[in-house]
Amino acid sequence: MSQDLSRRKVVSALGIGAVGAVAGCIGAPVNAETTPEGETERVAPELDPARDVDADRIAADPTDVPAPVDWDEPREHDVTLRTKELVAEIEPGVTFEYMTFEGRVPGPMIRVRRGDTVNLRFEVPADDNSDIHNVDFHAVYGPGGGAVETTLVPGDDAAELSFRAEYPGLFTYHCAVPAMDHHVSAGMFGTILVEPEGGLPTVDRELYLGQHELYTKGDLGEKGHHAFDHGAMLDEDPTYVVFNGTDHGFTKDRLGAIDAAVGETVRVFFVNGGPNQSSSWHPIGNVWSRLYRDGDLVSDPGQYVETTPVAPGTATVGEMELPVSGPIKIVDHALSRAGRRGALAVVNVEGESNSDVYDPGTEGSA
Ligand SMILES: [Cu+2]
């Protein structure tokens, strides 16, 4: 593991007895008590203090989207993906040991055209990893979507494989080792966009968000280091449900809202890593004017869809028109997750209000 014991904050002995998770090991909860009725209950351990972080942020920049396809003949793309385990904050004062592609959540979006070939180089550097990793692309015909050829122990020689993108759409990729549920929950998922031959309609702005559940031994908001909780994962009882690895990351009190402007059309690429829970994906104060359900870019899109289910292991594309100013809150409309567990991102729309469409009244305020 990249965490160096010497880098931990020196603090009082509070919580020293907490039991850490063992990466890659799925088993019964390690902290349990038996009730008089003979049932086993999980007992929240005292947390270790928050650790020093390996990165100031874990959240991928939602505006970091590759440029649209502007070629009309098949081409090749050399893509390198490196795995990295690192400690970062879920929210201020709450640390967690993430597993990632390229040190961020979700992993980088790969963008190609149908018929293009991807020459993938996959690395699991010994300095950054303690566990076995691989990658499974849902855009690939082949065993495990490439997972078989890319399974590496830290320090192994890089894996190299090529695949041709035979079918269009937006697709998930994720780590698929035996403990894949842990690894995906800890951040190992991303997307590959295979544009149809005719491309996608031009829009003003493209964004990229990824939802997943964090299962931790700490309570929601409890300061300290939150070890991974395998028992909570098996119970599908997450502590946090977040976008881009961070509790309410794209809000003004955290990393800042996402910018947009009145009159724009905004396209959002959205992937639900899961590993277990479907998202009810909704833009509060707007609508998915065009919804490419389940990442299907070939069929006609749905129109004016309020909320759409996005199952684990699914990527979806939604487009919004922005006729009025003010914040749009993109959420999982399972609302406890949005309000309390972290699954909310703000798109702040700047510009002239349009009172014909929305008039807040003389007493109102945007
Ligand atoms: Cu992995």
mmCIF file of C-alpha atoms and ligand atoms in Angstrom:
data_model
loop_
_atom_site.group_PDB
_atom_site.id
_atom_site.type_symbol
_atom_site.label_atom_id
_atom_site.label_comp_id
_atom_site.label_asym_id
_atom_site.label_seq_id
_atom_site.Cartn_x
_atom_site.Cartn_y
_atom_site.Cartn_z
ATOM 1 C CA MET A 1 0.000 0.000 0.000
ATOM 2 C CA SER A 2 1.201 3.488 -0.771
ATOM 3 C CA GLN A 3 0.303 4.704 2.684
ATOM 4 C CA ASP A 4 3.536 5.171 4.596
ATOM 5 C CA LEU A 5 3.100 4.734 8.320
ATOM 6 C CA SER A 6 5.648 7.456 8.971
ATOM 7 C CA ARG A 7 3.383 9.948 7.214
ATOM 8 C CA ARG A 8 0.447 9.480 9.519
ATOM 9 C CA LYS A 9 -0.476 12.391 11.671
ATOM 10 C CA VAL A 10 0.849 12.154 15.203
ATOM 11 C CA VAL A 11 -2.178 12.232 17.415
ATOM 12 C CA SER A 12 -3.468 10.881 20.684
ATOM 13 C CA ALA A 13 -4.073 7.195 21.103
ATOM 14 C CA LEU A 14 -7.808 7.490 20.409
ATOM 15 C CA GLY A 15 -9.067 4.716 18.199
ATOM 16 C CA ILE A 16 -5.811 2.797 17.946
ATOM 17 C CA GLY A 17 -7.614 -0.487 18.415
ATOM 18 C CA ALA A 18 -9.749 -0.122 15.301
ATOM 19 C CA VAL A 19 -9.401 -3.027 12.930
ATOM 20 C CA GLY A 20 -8.406 -2.200 9.374
ATOM 21 C CA ALA A 21 -9.828 -3.838 6.293
ATOM 22 C CA VAL A 22 -7.724 -6.298 4.369
ATOM 23 C CA ALA A 23 -7.679 -5.359 0.710
ATOM 24 C CA GLY A 24 -9.186 -7.965 -1.505
ATOM 25 C CA CYS A 25 -10.689 -10.025 1.306
ATOM 26 C CA ILE A 26 -14.434 -10.456 1.380
ATOM 27 C CA GLY A 27 -15.684 -11.897 4.626
ATOM 28 C CA ALA A 28 -17.892 -11.457 7.640
ATOM 29 C CA PRO A 29 -17.823 -8.153 9.496
ATOM 30 C CA VAL A 30 -14.720 -8.008 11.641
ATOM 31 C CA ASN A 31 -16.408 -6.131 14.451
ATOM 32 C CA ALA A 32 -19.437 -8.017 15.689
ATOM 33 C CA GLU A 33 -21.275 -8.813 18.886
ATOM 34 C CA THR A 34 -23.826 -11.485 19.600
ATOM 35 C CA THR A 35 -27.162 -10.333 20.996
ATOM 36 C CA PRO A 36 -29.050 -12.238 23.708
ATOM 37 C CA GLU A 37 -31.229 -13.590 20.898
ATOM 38 C CA GLY A 38 -28.133 -15.041 19.291
ATOM 39 C CA GLU A 39 -28.092 -12.628 16.352
ATOM 40 C CA THR A 40 -24.891 -11.012 15.225
ATOM 41 C CA GLU A 41 -24.836 -7.233 15.111
ATOM 42 C CA ARG A 42 -22.218 -4.974 13.637
ATOM 43 C CA VAL A 43 -20.614 -2.699 16.178
ATOM 44 C CA ALA A 44 -19.148 0.590 15.003
ATOM 45 C CA PRO A 45 -15.485 0.624 16.013
ATOM 46 C CA GLU A 46 -13.718 3.741 17.124
ATOM 47 C CA LEU A 47 -12.076 5.255 14.117
ATOM 48 C CA ASP A 48 -8.397 5.753 13.551
ATOM 49 C CA PRO A 49 -7.542 9.423 13.122
ATOM 50 C CA ALA A 50 -7.787 10.856 9.640
ATOM 51 C CA ARG A 51 -4.675 9.983 7.667
ATOM 52 C CA ASP A 52 -2.435 12.279 5.732
ATOM 53 C CA VAL A 53 -3.729 12.319 2.197
ATOM 54 C CA ASP A 54 -1.836 11.197 -0.890
ATOM 55 C CA ALA A 55 -3.833 13.613 -3.071
ATOM 56 C CA ASP A 56 -5.623 16.872 -2.336
ATOM 57 C CA ARG A 57 -8.659 15.667 -4.227
ATOM 58 C CA ILE A 58 -9.919 12.395 -5.560
ATOM 59 C CA ALA A 59 -12.680 13.837 -7.757
ATOM 60 C CA ALA A 60 -12.074 13.851 -11.481
ATOM 61 C CA ASP A 61 -12.728 17.270 -12.999
ATOM 62 C CA PRO A 62 -16.228 16.959 -14.494
ATOM 63 C CA THR A 63 -15.160 19.168 -17.407
ATOM 64 C CA ASP A 64 -12.245 16.887 -18.283
ATOM 65 C CA VAL A 65 -13.888 15.319 -21.329
ATOM 66 C CA PRO A 66 -11.951 14.428 -24.496
ATOM 67 C CA ALA A 67 -12.725 16.522 -27.574
ATOM 68 C CA PRO A 68 -15.444 15.218 -29.904
ATOM 69 C CA VAL A 69 -14.524 12.928 -32.762
ATOM 70 C CA ASP A 70 -13.623 15.007 -35.821
ATOM 71 C CA TRP A 71 -12.318 12.219 -38.056
ATOM 72 C CA ASP A 72 -14.251 10.009 -40.434
ATOM 73 C CA GLU A 73 -11.885 7.118 -41.063
ATOM 74 C CA PRO A 74 -10.818 4.433 -38.569
ATOM 75 C CA ARG A 75 -7.718 5.311 -36.601
ATOM 76 C CA GLU A 76 -5.672 3.869 -33.772
ATOM 77 C CA HIS A 77 -5.376 5.233 -30.248
ATOM 78 C CA ASP A 78 -2.554 4.469 -27.838
ATOM 79 C CA VAL A 79 -4.093 4.510 -24.349
ATOM 80 C CA THR A 80 -2.228 3.942 -21.088
ATOM 81 C CA LEU A 81 -4.158 3.179 -17.906
ATOM 82 C CA ARG A 82 -2.314 2.971 -14.585
ATOM 83 C CA THR A 83 -3.883 1.917 -11.328
ATOM 84 C CA LYS A 84 -3.213 3.819 -8.142
ATOM 85 C CA GLU A 85 -4.342 3.188 -4.570
ATOM 86 C CA LEU A 86 -4.342 6.340 -2.494
ATOM 87 C CA VAL A 87 -5.725 7.981 0.610
ATOM 88 C CA ALA A 88 -7.915 11.023 0.061
ATOM 89 C CA GLU A 89 -10.819 12.783 1.742
ATOM 90 C CA ILE A 90 -14.441 11.834 1.196
ATOM 91 C CA GLU A 91 -15.270 15.113 2.918
ATOM 92 C CA PRO A 92 -13.103 17.363 5.105
ATOM 93 C CA GLY A 93 -11.650 15.329 7.989
ATOM 94 C CA VAL A 94 -12.864 11.991 6.641
ATOM 95 C CA THR A 95 -10.220 9.937 4.851
ATOM 96 C CA PHE A 96 -10.579 6.732 2.876
ATOM 97 C CA GLU A 97 -8.300 4.458 0.898
ATOM 98 C CA TYR A 98 -9.422 4.708 -2.701
ATOM 99 C CA MET A 99 -8.490 2.460 -5.595
ATOM 100 C CA THR A 100 -8.388 4.267 -8.917
ATOM 101 C CA PHE A 101 -7.456 4.424 -12.539
ATOM 102 C CA GLU A 102 -4.986 7.304 -12.852
ATOM 103 C CA GLY A 103 -5.553 8.601 -9.331
ATOM 104 C CA ARG A 104 -9.062 9.942 -9.759
ATOM 105 C CA VAL A 105 -12.691 8.900 -9.671
ATOM 106 C CA PRO A 106 -14.132 8.111 -12.104
ATOM 107 C CA GLY A 107 -11.239 6.983 -14.296
ATOM 108 C CA PRO A 108 -10.482 9.018 -17.406
ATOM 109 C CA MET A 109 -13.000 8.983 -20.245
ATOM 110 C CA ILE A 110 -11.707 7.381 -23.425
ATOM 111 C CA ARG A 111 -13.297 8.684 -26.638
ATOM 112 C CA VAL A 112 -13.107 6.920 -29.987
ATOM 113 C CA ARG A 113 -15.155 6.411 -33.142
ATOM 114 C CA ARG A 114 -16.816 3.131 -34.070
ATOM 115 C CA GLY A 115 -14.267 1.079 -36.007
ATOM 116 C CA ASP A 116 -11.267 2.659 -34.282
ATOM 117 C CA THR A 117 -8.653 0.456 -32.628
ATOM 118 C CA VAL A 118 -7.446 1.009 -29.087
ATOM 119 C CA ASN A 119 -3.915 -0.140 -28.252
ATOM 120 C CA LEU A 120 -4.094 -0.409 -24.491
ATOM 121 C CA ARG A 121 -1.119 -0.434 -22.155
ATOM 122 C CA PHE A 122 -2.195 -1.388 -18.624
ATOM 123 C CA GLU A 123 0.126 -0.864 -15.672
ATOM 124 C CA VAL A 124 -0.079 -1.749 -11.967
ATOM 125 C CA PRO A 125 3.018 -0.012 -10.589
ATOM 126 C CA ALA A 126 4.465 -1.538 -7.413
ATOM 127 C CA ASP A 127 4.988 1.893 -5.866
ATOM 128 C CA ASP A 128 1.299 2.771 -6.011
ATOM 129 C CA ASN A 129 -0.466 -0.521 -5.470
ATOM 130 C CA SER A 130 -0.693 -3.341 -2.961
ATOM 131 C CA ASP A 131 -3.415 -5.363 -4.667
ATOM 132 C CA ILE A 132 -4.033 -7.157 -7.946
ATOM 133 C CA HIS A 133 -5.996 -5.158 -10.576
ATOM 134 C CA ASN A 134 -7.268 -5.389 -14.147
ATOM 135 C CA VAL A 135 -9.776 -3.701 -16.438
ATOM 136 C CA ASP A 136 -12.984 -4.926 -18.089
ATOM 137 C CA PHE A 137 -14.309 -2.727 -20.918
ATOM 138 C CA HIS A 138 -18.002 -3.148 -21.689
ATOM 139 C CA ALA A 139 -17.199 -1.811 -25.166
ATOM 140 C CA VAL A 140 -15.108 -4.871 -26.013
ATOM 141 C CA TYR A 141 -15.842 -8.227 -27.604
ATOM 142 C CA GLY A 142 -13.467 -10.594 -25.822
ATOM 143 C CA PRO A 143 -12.968 -12.627 -22.628
ATOM 144 C CA GLY A 144 -13.790 -10.475 -19.633
ATOM 145 C CA GLY A 145 -13.753 -7.371 -21.800
ATOM 146 C CA GLY A 146 -9.963 -7.512 -21.553
ATOM 147 C CA ALA A 147 -9.867 -8.463 -17.880
ATOM 148 C CA VAL A 148 -8.136 -11.773 -18.485
ATOM 149 C CA GLU A 149 -5.160 -10.264 -20.316
ATOM 150 C CA THR A 150 -4.808 -7.265 -18.006
ATOM 151 C CA THR A 151 -4.801 -9.033 -14.636
ATOM 152 C CA LEU A 152 -1.562 -7.909 -12.999
ATOM 153 C CA VAL A 153 0.115 -8.214 -9.637
ATOM 154 C CA PRO A 154 1.801 -4.965 -8.544
ATOM 155 C CA GLY A 155 5.151 -4.653 -10.283
ATOM 156 C CA ASP A 156 4.308 -7.049 -13.146
ATOM 157 C CA ASP A 157 5.330 -6.006 -16.628
ATOM 158 C CA ALA A 158 2.661 -3.910 -18.288
ATOM 159 C CA ALA A 159 -0.112 -5.725 -20.130
ATOM 160 C CA GLU A 160 -0.705 -4.745 -23.742
ATOM 161 C CA LEU A 161 -3.759 -5.585 -25.790
ATOM 162 C CA SER A 162 -5.635 -4.163 -28.743
ATOM 163 C CA PHE A 163 -9.345 -4.064 -29.437
ATOM 164 C CA ARG A 164 -11.498 -2.608 -32.159
ATOM 165 C CA ALA A 165 -14.562 -0.673 -31.039
ATOM 166 C CA GLU A 166 -17.181 -2.628 -32.960
ATOM 167 C CA TYR A 167 -20.353 -1.108 -31.519
ATOM 168 C CA PRO A 168 -21.234 2.470 -30.568
ATOM 169 C CA GLY A 169 -22.433 3.852 -27.248
ATOM 170 C CA LEU A 170 -21.246 5.038 -23.869
ATOM 171 C CA PHE A 171 -19.876 2.135 -21.847
ATOM 172 C CA THR A 172 -18.503 1.419 -18.407
ATOM 173 C CA TYR A 173 -15.060 0.078 -17.725
ATOM 174 C CA HIS A 174 -14.091 -1.246 -14.304
ATOM 175 C CA CYS A 175 -11.702 -3.417 -12.360
ATOM 176 C CA ALA A 176 -12.889 -7.035 -12.435
ATOM 177 C CA VAL A 177 -10.630 -9.015 -10.104
ATOM 178 C CA PRO A 178 -12.359 -11.465 -7.711
ATOM 179 C CA ALA A 179 -12.897 -8.643 -5.176
ATOM 180 C CA MET A 180 -14.298 -6.429 -7.913
ATOM 181 C CA ASP A 181 -17.173 -5.164 -5.797
ATOM 182 C CA HIS A 182 -14.695 -3.724 -3.304
ATOM 183 C CA HIS A 183 -12.452 -2.327 -6.018
ATOM 184 C CA VAL A 184 -15.305 -0.688 -7.949
ATOM 185 C CA SER A 185 -16.762 0.739 -4.763
ATOM 186 C CA ALA A 186 -13.339 2.157 -3.911
ATOM 187 C CA GLY A 187 -13.272 3.978 -7.252
ATOM 188 C CA MET A 188 -12.155 1.642 -10.031
ATOM 189 C CA PHE A 189 -14.590 2.507 -12.806
ATOM 190 C CA GLY A 190 -14.785 4.873 -15.761
ATOM 191 C CA THR A 191 -16.232 5.193 -19.253
ATOM 192 C CA ILE A 192 -15.343 4.684 -22.863
ATOM 193 C CA LEU A 193 -17.375 6.601 -25.426
ATOM 194 C CA VAL A 194 -17.634 5.011 -28.858
ATOM 195 C CA GLU A 195 -19.195 7.607 -31.109
ATOM 196 C CA PRO A 196 -21.373 6.387 -33.965
ATOM 197 C CA GLU A 197 -19.895 6.862 -37.450
ATOM 198 C CA GLY A 198 -21.958 10.026 -37.879
ATOM 199 C CA GLY A 199 -20.801 11.479 -34.571
ATOM 200 C CA LEU A 200 -22.895 13.233 -31.952
ATOM 201 C CA PRO A 201 -24.782 16.515 -32.289
ATOM 202 C CA THR A 202 -22.674 19.533 -31.371
ATOM 203 C CA VAL A 203 -23.348 20.956 -27.914
ATOM 204 C CA ASP A 204 -21.908 23.884 -25.975
ATOM 205 C CA ARG A 205 -20.553 21.998 -23.012
ATOM 206 C CA GLU A 206 -19.889 18.393 -22.021
ATOM 207 C CA LEU A 207 -19.584 17.056 -18.466
ATOM 208 C CA TYR A 208 -18.599 13.727 -16.936
ATOM 209 C CA LEU A 209 -19.868 12.393 -13.613
ATOM 210 C CA GLY A 210 -19.613 8.981 -11.977
ATOM 211 C CA GLN A 211 -21.719 7.666 -9.093
ATOM 212 C CA HIS A 212 -20.695 4.966 -6.647
ATOM 213 C CA GLU A 213 -21.231 3.769 -3.082
ATOM 214 C CA LEU A 214 -18.628 3.957 -0.326
ATOM 215 C CA TYR A 215 -18.957 1.322 2.396
ATOM 216 C CA THR A 216 -17.021 2.376 5.473
ATOM 217 C CA LYS A 217 -16.653 1.405 9.106
ATOM 218 C CA GLY A 218 -17.300 4.983 10.176
ATOM 219 C CA ASP A 219 -20.663 6.667 10.418
ATOM 220 C CA LEU A 220 -21.766 9.264 7.913
ATOM 221 C CA GLY A 221 -19.737 12.432 8.568
ATOM 222 C CA GLU A 222 -17.724 10.938 11.421
ATOM 223 C CA LYS A 223 -14.248 12.454 11.435
ATOM 224 C CA GLY A 224 -11.319 10.088 11.111
ATOM 225 C CA HIS A 225 -10.082 7.391 8.795
ATOM 226 C CA HIS A 226 -12.881 5.246 7.387
ATOM 227 C CA ALA A 227 -11.659 1.735 6.649
ATOM 228 C CA PHE A 228 -13.541 -0.244 4.023
ATOM 229 C CA ASP A 229 -16.430 -2.299 5.447
ATOM 230 C CA HIS A 230 -16.968 -5.608 3.632
ATOM 231 C CA GLY A 231 -19.956 -6.504 5.785
ATOM 232 C CA ALA A 232 -21.744 -3.263 4.938
ATOM 233 C CA MET A 233 -21.017 -3.920 1.265
ATOM 234 C CA LEU A 234 -22.555 -7.383 1.455
ATOM 235 C CA ASP A 235 -25.567 -5.814 3.181
ATOM 236 C CA GLU A 236 -25.631 -3.143 0.428
ATOM 237 C CA ASP A 237 -25.756 -0.550 3.199
ATOM 238 C CA PRO A 238 -23.450 2.292 2.082
ATOM 239 C CA THR A 239 -22.170 5.098 4.258
ATOM 240 C CA TYR A 240 -21.810 7.513 1.344
ATOM 241 C CA VAL A 241 -23.264 7.559 -2.162
ATOM 242 C CA VAL A 242 -21.269 10.097 -4.125
ATOM 243 C CA PHE A 243 -20.432 11.605 -7.482
ATOM 244 C CA ASN A 244 -16.732 11.510 -8.439
ATOM 245 C CA GLY A 245 -15.674 10.022 -5.118
ATOM 246 C CA THR A 246 -16.510 13.048 -3.000
ATOM 247 C CA ASP A 247 -19.358 13.932 -0.654
ATOM 248 C CA HIS A 248 -21.340 16.744 -2.326
ATOM 249 C CA GLY A 249 -18.145 17.466 -4.278
ATOM 250 C CA PHE A 250 -19.394 19.981 -6.809
ATOM 251 C CA THR A 251 -21.007 22.475 -4.470
ATOM 252 C CA LYS A 252 -19.734 25.864 -3.347
ATOM 253 C CA ASP A 253 -18.640 24.600 0.066
ATOM 254 C CA ARG A 254 -16.502 21.824 -1.428
ATOM 255 C CA LEU A 255 -14.801 21.938 -4.833
ATOM 256 C CA GLY A 256 -17.158 24.510 -6.318
ATOM 257 C CA ALA A 257 -20.145 24.294 -8.614
ATOM 258 C CA ILE A 258 -19.823 23.464 -12.306
ATOM 259 C CA ASP A 259 -20.079 26.516 -14.598
ATOM 260 C CA ALA A 260 -22.593 26.920 -17.412
ATOM 261 C CA ALA A 261 -24.397 29.794 -19.130
ATOM 262 C CA VAL A 262 -27.940 30.651 -20.135
ATOM 263 C CA GLY A 263 -28.704 29.567 -23.675
ATOM 264 C CA GLU A 264 -26.285 26.660 -23.709
ATOM 265 C CA THR A 265 -26.980 23.019 -24.382
ATOM 266 C CA VAL A 266 -25.130 20.822 -21.889
ATOM 267 C CA ARG A 267 -24.452 17.127 -22.366
ATOM 268 C CA VAL A 268 -23.698 15.001 -19.309
ATOM 269 C CA PHE A 269 -21.966 11.635 -19.547
ATOM 270 C CA PHE A 270 -22.936 9.701 -16.444
ATOM 271 C CA VAL A 271 -21.694 6.322 -15.265
ATOM 272 C CA ASN A 272 -22.924 4.365 -12.278
ATOM 273 C CA GLY A 273 -20.099 2.188 -11.004
ATOM 274 C CA GLY A 274 -22.300 0.942 -8.186
ATOM 275 C CA PRO A 275 -21.303 -1.677 -7.255
ATOM 276 C CA ASN A 276 -24.787 -2.463 -5.963
ATOM 277 C CA GLN A 277 -27.338 0.353 -6.174
ATOM 278 C CA SER A 278 -29.179 1.859 -9.115
ATOM 279 C CA SER A 279 -29.264 5.614 -9.465
ATOM 280 C CA SER A 280 -32.442 7.622 -10.060
ATOM 281 C CA TRP A 281 -30.741 10.277 -12.123
ATOM 282 C CA HIS A 282 -32.464 13.648 -12.220
ATOM 283 C CA PRO A 283 -31.578 17.331 -12.805
ATOM 284 C CA ILE A 284 -33.471 19.426 -10.243
ATOM 285 C CA GLY A 285 -34.835 22.550 -11.965
ATOM 286 C CA ASN A 286 -34.419 21.069 -15.431
ATOM 287 C CA VAL A 287 -35.175 17.957 -17.480
ATOM 288 C CA TRP A 288 -33.262 15.557 -19.717
ATOM 289 C CA SER A 289 -34.425 17.118 -22.998
ATOM 290 C CA ARG A 290 -32.731 14.266 -24.789
ATOM 291 C CA LEU A 291 -31.928 11.104 -22.897
ATOM 292 C CA TYR A 292 -29.772 8.458 -24.524
ATOM 293 C CA ARG A 293 -31.008 5.670 -22.280
ATOM 294 C CA ASP A 294 -28.351 3.280 -21.061
ATOM 295 C CA GLY A 295 -25.801 4.984 -23.293
ATOM 296 C CA ASP A 296 -27.611 3.904 -26.475
ATOM 297 C CA LEU A 297 -26.468 6.487 -29.035
ATOM 298 C CA VAL A 298 -28.092 4.789 -32.026
ATOM 299 C CA SER A 299 -31.784 4.761 -31.145
ATOM 300 C CA ASP A 300 -33.729 8.018 -31.032
ATOM 301 C CA PRO A 301 -33.228 9.568 -27.596
ATOM 302 C CA GLY A 302 -36.022 9.871 -25.070
ATOM 303 C CA GLN A 303 -37.420 13.388 -24.764
ATOM 304 C CA TYR A 304 -38.115 15.487 -21.689
ATOM 305 C CA VAL A 305 -37.437 12.700 -19.230
ATOM 306 C CA GLU A 306 -37.492 13.781 -15.588
ATOM 307 C CA THR A 307 -35.709 10.904 -13.857
ATOM 308 C CA THR A 308 -34.064 7.846 -15.322
ATOM 309 C CA PRO A 309 -32.778 4.671 -13.717
ATOM 310 C CA VAL A 310 -29.081 4.040 -14.225
ATOM 311 C CA ALA A 311 -28.174 0.534 -13.106
ATOM 312 C CA PRO A 312 -24.756 -0.406 -11.746
ATOM 313 C CA GLY A 313 -22.437 -1.030 -14.655
ATOM 314 C CA THR A 314 -24.362 1.317 -16.923
ATOM 315 C CA ALA A 315 -23.485 4.655 -18.469
ATOM 316 C CA THR A 316 -26.115 7.118 -19.680
ATOM 317 C CA VAL A 317 -26.058 10.363 -21.644
ATOM 318 C CA GLY A 318 -28.437 13.238 -20.898
ATOM 319 C CA GLU A 319 -28.714 16.675 -22.471
ATOM 320 C CA MET A 320 -30.199 19.794 -20.905
ATOM 321 C CA GLU A 321 -31.231 23.143 -22.370
ATOM 322 C CA LEU A 322 -30.553 26.118 -20.111
ATOM 323 C CA PRO A 323 -33.198 28.809 -20.733
ATOM 324 C CA VAL A 324 -32.965 30.423 -17.291
ATOM 325 C CA SER A 325 -30.233 31.324 -14.813
ATOM 326 C CA GLY A 326 -29.724 29.714 -11.429
ATOM 327 C CA PRO A 327 -28.485 26.436 -10.026
ATOM 328 C CA ILE A 328 -29.382 23.019 -11.394
ATOM 329 C CA LYS A 329 -28.774 20.189 -8.948
ATOM 330 C CA ILE A 330 -27.959 16.879 -10.560
ATOM 331 C CA VAL A 331 -28.897 14.158 -8.071
ATOM 332 C CA ASP A 332 -29.720 10.575 -7.372
ATOM 333 C CA HIS A 333 -33.419 11.151 -6.673
ATOM 334 C CA ALA A 334 -33.341 8.483 -3.992
ATOM 335 C CA LEU A 335 -33.240 11.611 -1.909
ATOM 336 C CA SER A 336 -31.512 10.474 1.248
ATOM 337 C CA ARG A 337 -28.508 9.858 -0.962
ATOM 338 C CA ALA A 338 -28.710 13.324 -2.518
ATOM 339 C CA GLY A 339 -29.319 15.282 0.654
ATOM 340 C CA ARG A 340 -27.307 13.305 3.175
ATOM 341 C CA ARG A 341 -24.974 10.778 1.593
ATOM 342 C CA GLY A 342 -23.396 12.977 -1.059
ATOM 343 C CA ALA A 343 -24.970 12.282 -4.471
ATOM 344 C CA LEU A 344 -25.522 15.861 -5.589
ATOM 345 C CA ALA A 345 -23.638 18.152 -8.000
ATOM 346 C CA VAL A 346 -24.541 21.753 -8.795
ATOM 347 C CA VAL A 347 -24.408 23.221 -12.297
ATOM 348 C CA ASN A 348 -24.488 26.993 -11.811
ATOM 349 C CA VAL A 349 -26.129 28.672 -14.802
ATOM 350 C CA GLU A 350 -25.019 32.298 -15.190
ATOM 351 C CA GLY A 351 -26.670 34.896 -17.379
ATOM 352 C CA GLU A 352 -29.845 36.839 -17.923
ATOM 353 C CA SER A 353 -32.938 35.578 -16.226
ATOM 354 C CA ASN A 354 -35.803 34.855 -18.591
ATOM 355 C CA SER A 355 -38.978 35.879 -16.820
ATOM 356 C CA ASP A 356 -41.173 34.608 -19.646
ATOM 357 C CA VAL A 357 -40.026 31.119 -18.697
ATOM 358 C CA TYR A 358 -39.537 31.569 -14.983
ATOM 359 C CA ASP A 359 -40.566 34.640 -12.997
ATOM 360 C CA PRO A 360 -39.518 34.475 -9.352
ATOM 361 C CA GLY A 361 -41.730 37.497 -8.540
ATOM 362 C CA THR A 362 -40.726 40.780 -6.975
ATOM 363 C CA GLU A 363 -40.099 39.143 -3.611
ATOM 364 C CA GLY A 364 -38.256 36.226 -5.091
ATOM 365 C CA SER A 365 -34.594 35.747 -5.547
ATOM 366 C CA ALA A 366 -32.549 33.440 -7.732
HETATM 367 CU CU CU B 1 -8.732 -3.459 -8.863
#
